[in-house]
Amino acid sequence: MTLVTANPELNVHASEQAKTGSPWVLVVGASSGIGRAVARRWARAGSDVLLAGRDVEDLERSAADLRLRCGRRAEVIAFDALDFDSHESFWRECLDRAGGDLAGVVMLHGWMPAQADAQNDFALARKAIDTNYTSAVSLLTLAANDFEQKKRGFLCVFSSVAGDRGRQSNYAYGSAKAALTAFLQGLRNRLFKSGVTVLTVKPGFVDTAMTWGLPGLFLVATPEKVADDVFVAVGKRRAEIYTPWFWRYIMLIIKSVPEFVFKRMKL
Ligand SMILES: NC(=O)c1ccc[n+]([C@@H]2O[C@H](COP(=O)([O-])OP(=O)(O)OC[C@H]3O[C@@H](n4cnc5c(N)ncnc54)[C@H](OP(=O)(O)O)[C@@H]3O)[C@@H](O)[C@H]2O)c1
């Protein structure tokens, strides 16, 4: 049954739920600054949420808060992105907890090393690639195959503006996000005919632990603003968003600088 309310945003959400048949949304990386806001946004709109991540105690506190404030079901599942062998059983557990069916997945786990460290230590560069890209490919493969077979569901995955053009200040992280963006383009292309939506999210600077103390930040957004943008974009079945919106134009300018100029810039 589709619930029609006076709030147009809730109506978008209700019609999405009616399509998928499940009230459950999985948030991977739910202990992240943005992940908490995302879980809250979906729970406020009437979803039940599965919170996945490494810090189970932190996630249990968030789950209790969501149950209290939003009156929705909220459950915690341990997930380590770098433990690839555990991904299949993790996905099965998610489906079990959700009664066999998820409305969608929001995937936000990520890790950004200091570039100076990553360029001197391959283990750190590899950790950035594995956390931001390889683990996402592994989990998205499981989720995409399941949703494709059921012909429904949404995949909402956090890439970054850092993946739009490699810069000397963070290209280890940026290259992993660029790979993720390309993977999502292909996945979206493949899943289109099955009705499964794939949203690529490209945030600019957001006020979270990832950016805490970094120099040169400007136009920093709140996690709540990003969560609102993402929620609306999923409801509208969008393919890609920059959040806040003006980063699309900032990146358009950055991408259009000719390489012979760009390579001389201190970015
Ligand atoms: N903040 C920004 O300015 C910004 C800009 C562009 C894109 N993004 C992207 O947005 C997403 C969320 O970022 P945020 O700023 O909210 O990040 P954050 O607060 O630093 O959180 C990162 C999250 O990733 C999780 N994580 C890291 N390694 C993991 C692993 N091996 N297994 C499972 N979880 C792991 C962390 O879990 P633990 O709590 O266990 O460490 C945490 O939940 C990320 O994908 C990030 O790349 C952020």
XYZ file of C-alpha atoms and ligand atoms in Angstrom, residues 28-35 52-55 58 79-83 107-112 127 131-132 158-162 173 177 201-211, ligand 1:
93
model
C 27.394 0.688 4.739
C 29.859 2.932 6.581
C 27.090 4.090 8.900
C 29.540 5.345 11.540
C 30.855 7.972 9.114
C 29.828 11.598 9.618
C 27.704 11.519 6.480
C 26.528 7.932 7.124
C 26.911 -1.652 8.875
C 30.489 -0.879 9.848
C 33.441 -1.821 12.030
C 32.620 0.137 15.177
C 29.122 3.289 17.967
C 31.315 -5.114 8.314
C 35.001 -4.764 7.521
C 35.481 -3.596 3.935
C 39.010 -5.032 3.790
C 37.929 -8.528 4.846
C 27.463 2.766 0.467
C 29.666 5.380 2.120
C 32.646 3.687 3.687
C 35.901 5.255 2.610
C 39.388 6.186 3.681
C 41.706 9.022 2.675
C 44.726 0.500 1.480
C 38.904 0.567 0.918
C 37.481 3.020 -1.613
C 29.698 7.758 -2.510
C 32.471 8.655 -4.899
C 34.027 12.138 -4.727
C 34.846 15.255 -6.714
C 38.444 14.116 -6.055
C 42.552 8.632 -2.888
C 37.315 7.316 -6.488
C 27.316 10.795 -5.292
C 30.134 13.313 -5.636
C 30.396 15.445 -2.521
C 32.665 18.473 -2.311
C 34.093 19.295 1.113
C 31.939 18.007 3.981
C 32.456 18.677 7.676
C 33.398 15.179 8.968
C 36.325 13.294 10.523
C 37.750 12.771 7.002
C 38.353 16.488 6.462
N 34.070 14.442 3.994
C 34.266 14.868 2.757
O 34.634 16.047 2.531
C 34.042 13.952 1.584
C 34.186 14.488 0.303
C 33.987 13.657 -0.811
C 33.631 12.329 -0.631
N 33.497 11.825 0.628
C 33.147 10.403 0.748
O 31.965 10.277 1.523
C 31.980 9.052 2.251
C 31.733 9.324 3.725
O 32.753 10.201 4.155
P 32.828 10.882 5.594
O 33.457 12.200 5.391
O 31.515 10.777 6.272
O 33.914 9.906 6.225
P 34.403 9.574 7.700
O 33.580 10.304 8.724
O 35.883 9.681 7.718
O 34.007 8.035 7.745
C 34.588 7.051 6.953
C 33.762 5.808 7.154
O 34.342 4.726 6.433
C 34.435 3.636 7.325
N 35.507 2.739 6.989
C 36.802 3.049 6.723
N 37.510 1.916 6.495
C 36.623 0.893 6.639
C 36.740 -0.508 6.545
N 37.902 -1.128 6.274
N 35.632 -1.260 6.752
C 34.455 -0.686 7.034
N 34.285 0.647 7.155
C 35.367 1.410 6.957
C 34.669 4.263 8.687
O 34.407 3.323 9.690
P 35.169 3.335 11.118
O 34.311 4.206 11.978
O 35.176 1.918 11.506
O 36.554 3.892 10.854
C 33.674 5.393 8.626
O 32.364 4.925 8.883
C 33.349 8.414 1.968
O 33.216 7.457 0.942
C 34.190 9.580 1.480
O 35.236 9.155 0.635
C 33.696 12.605 1.741
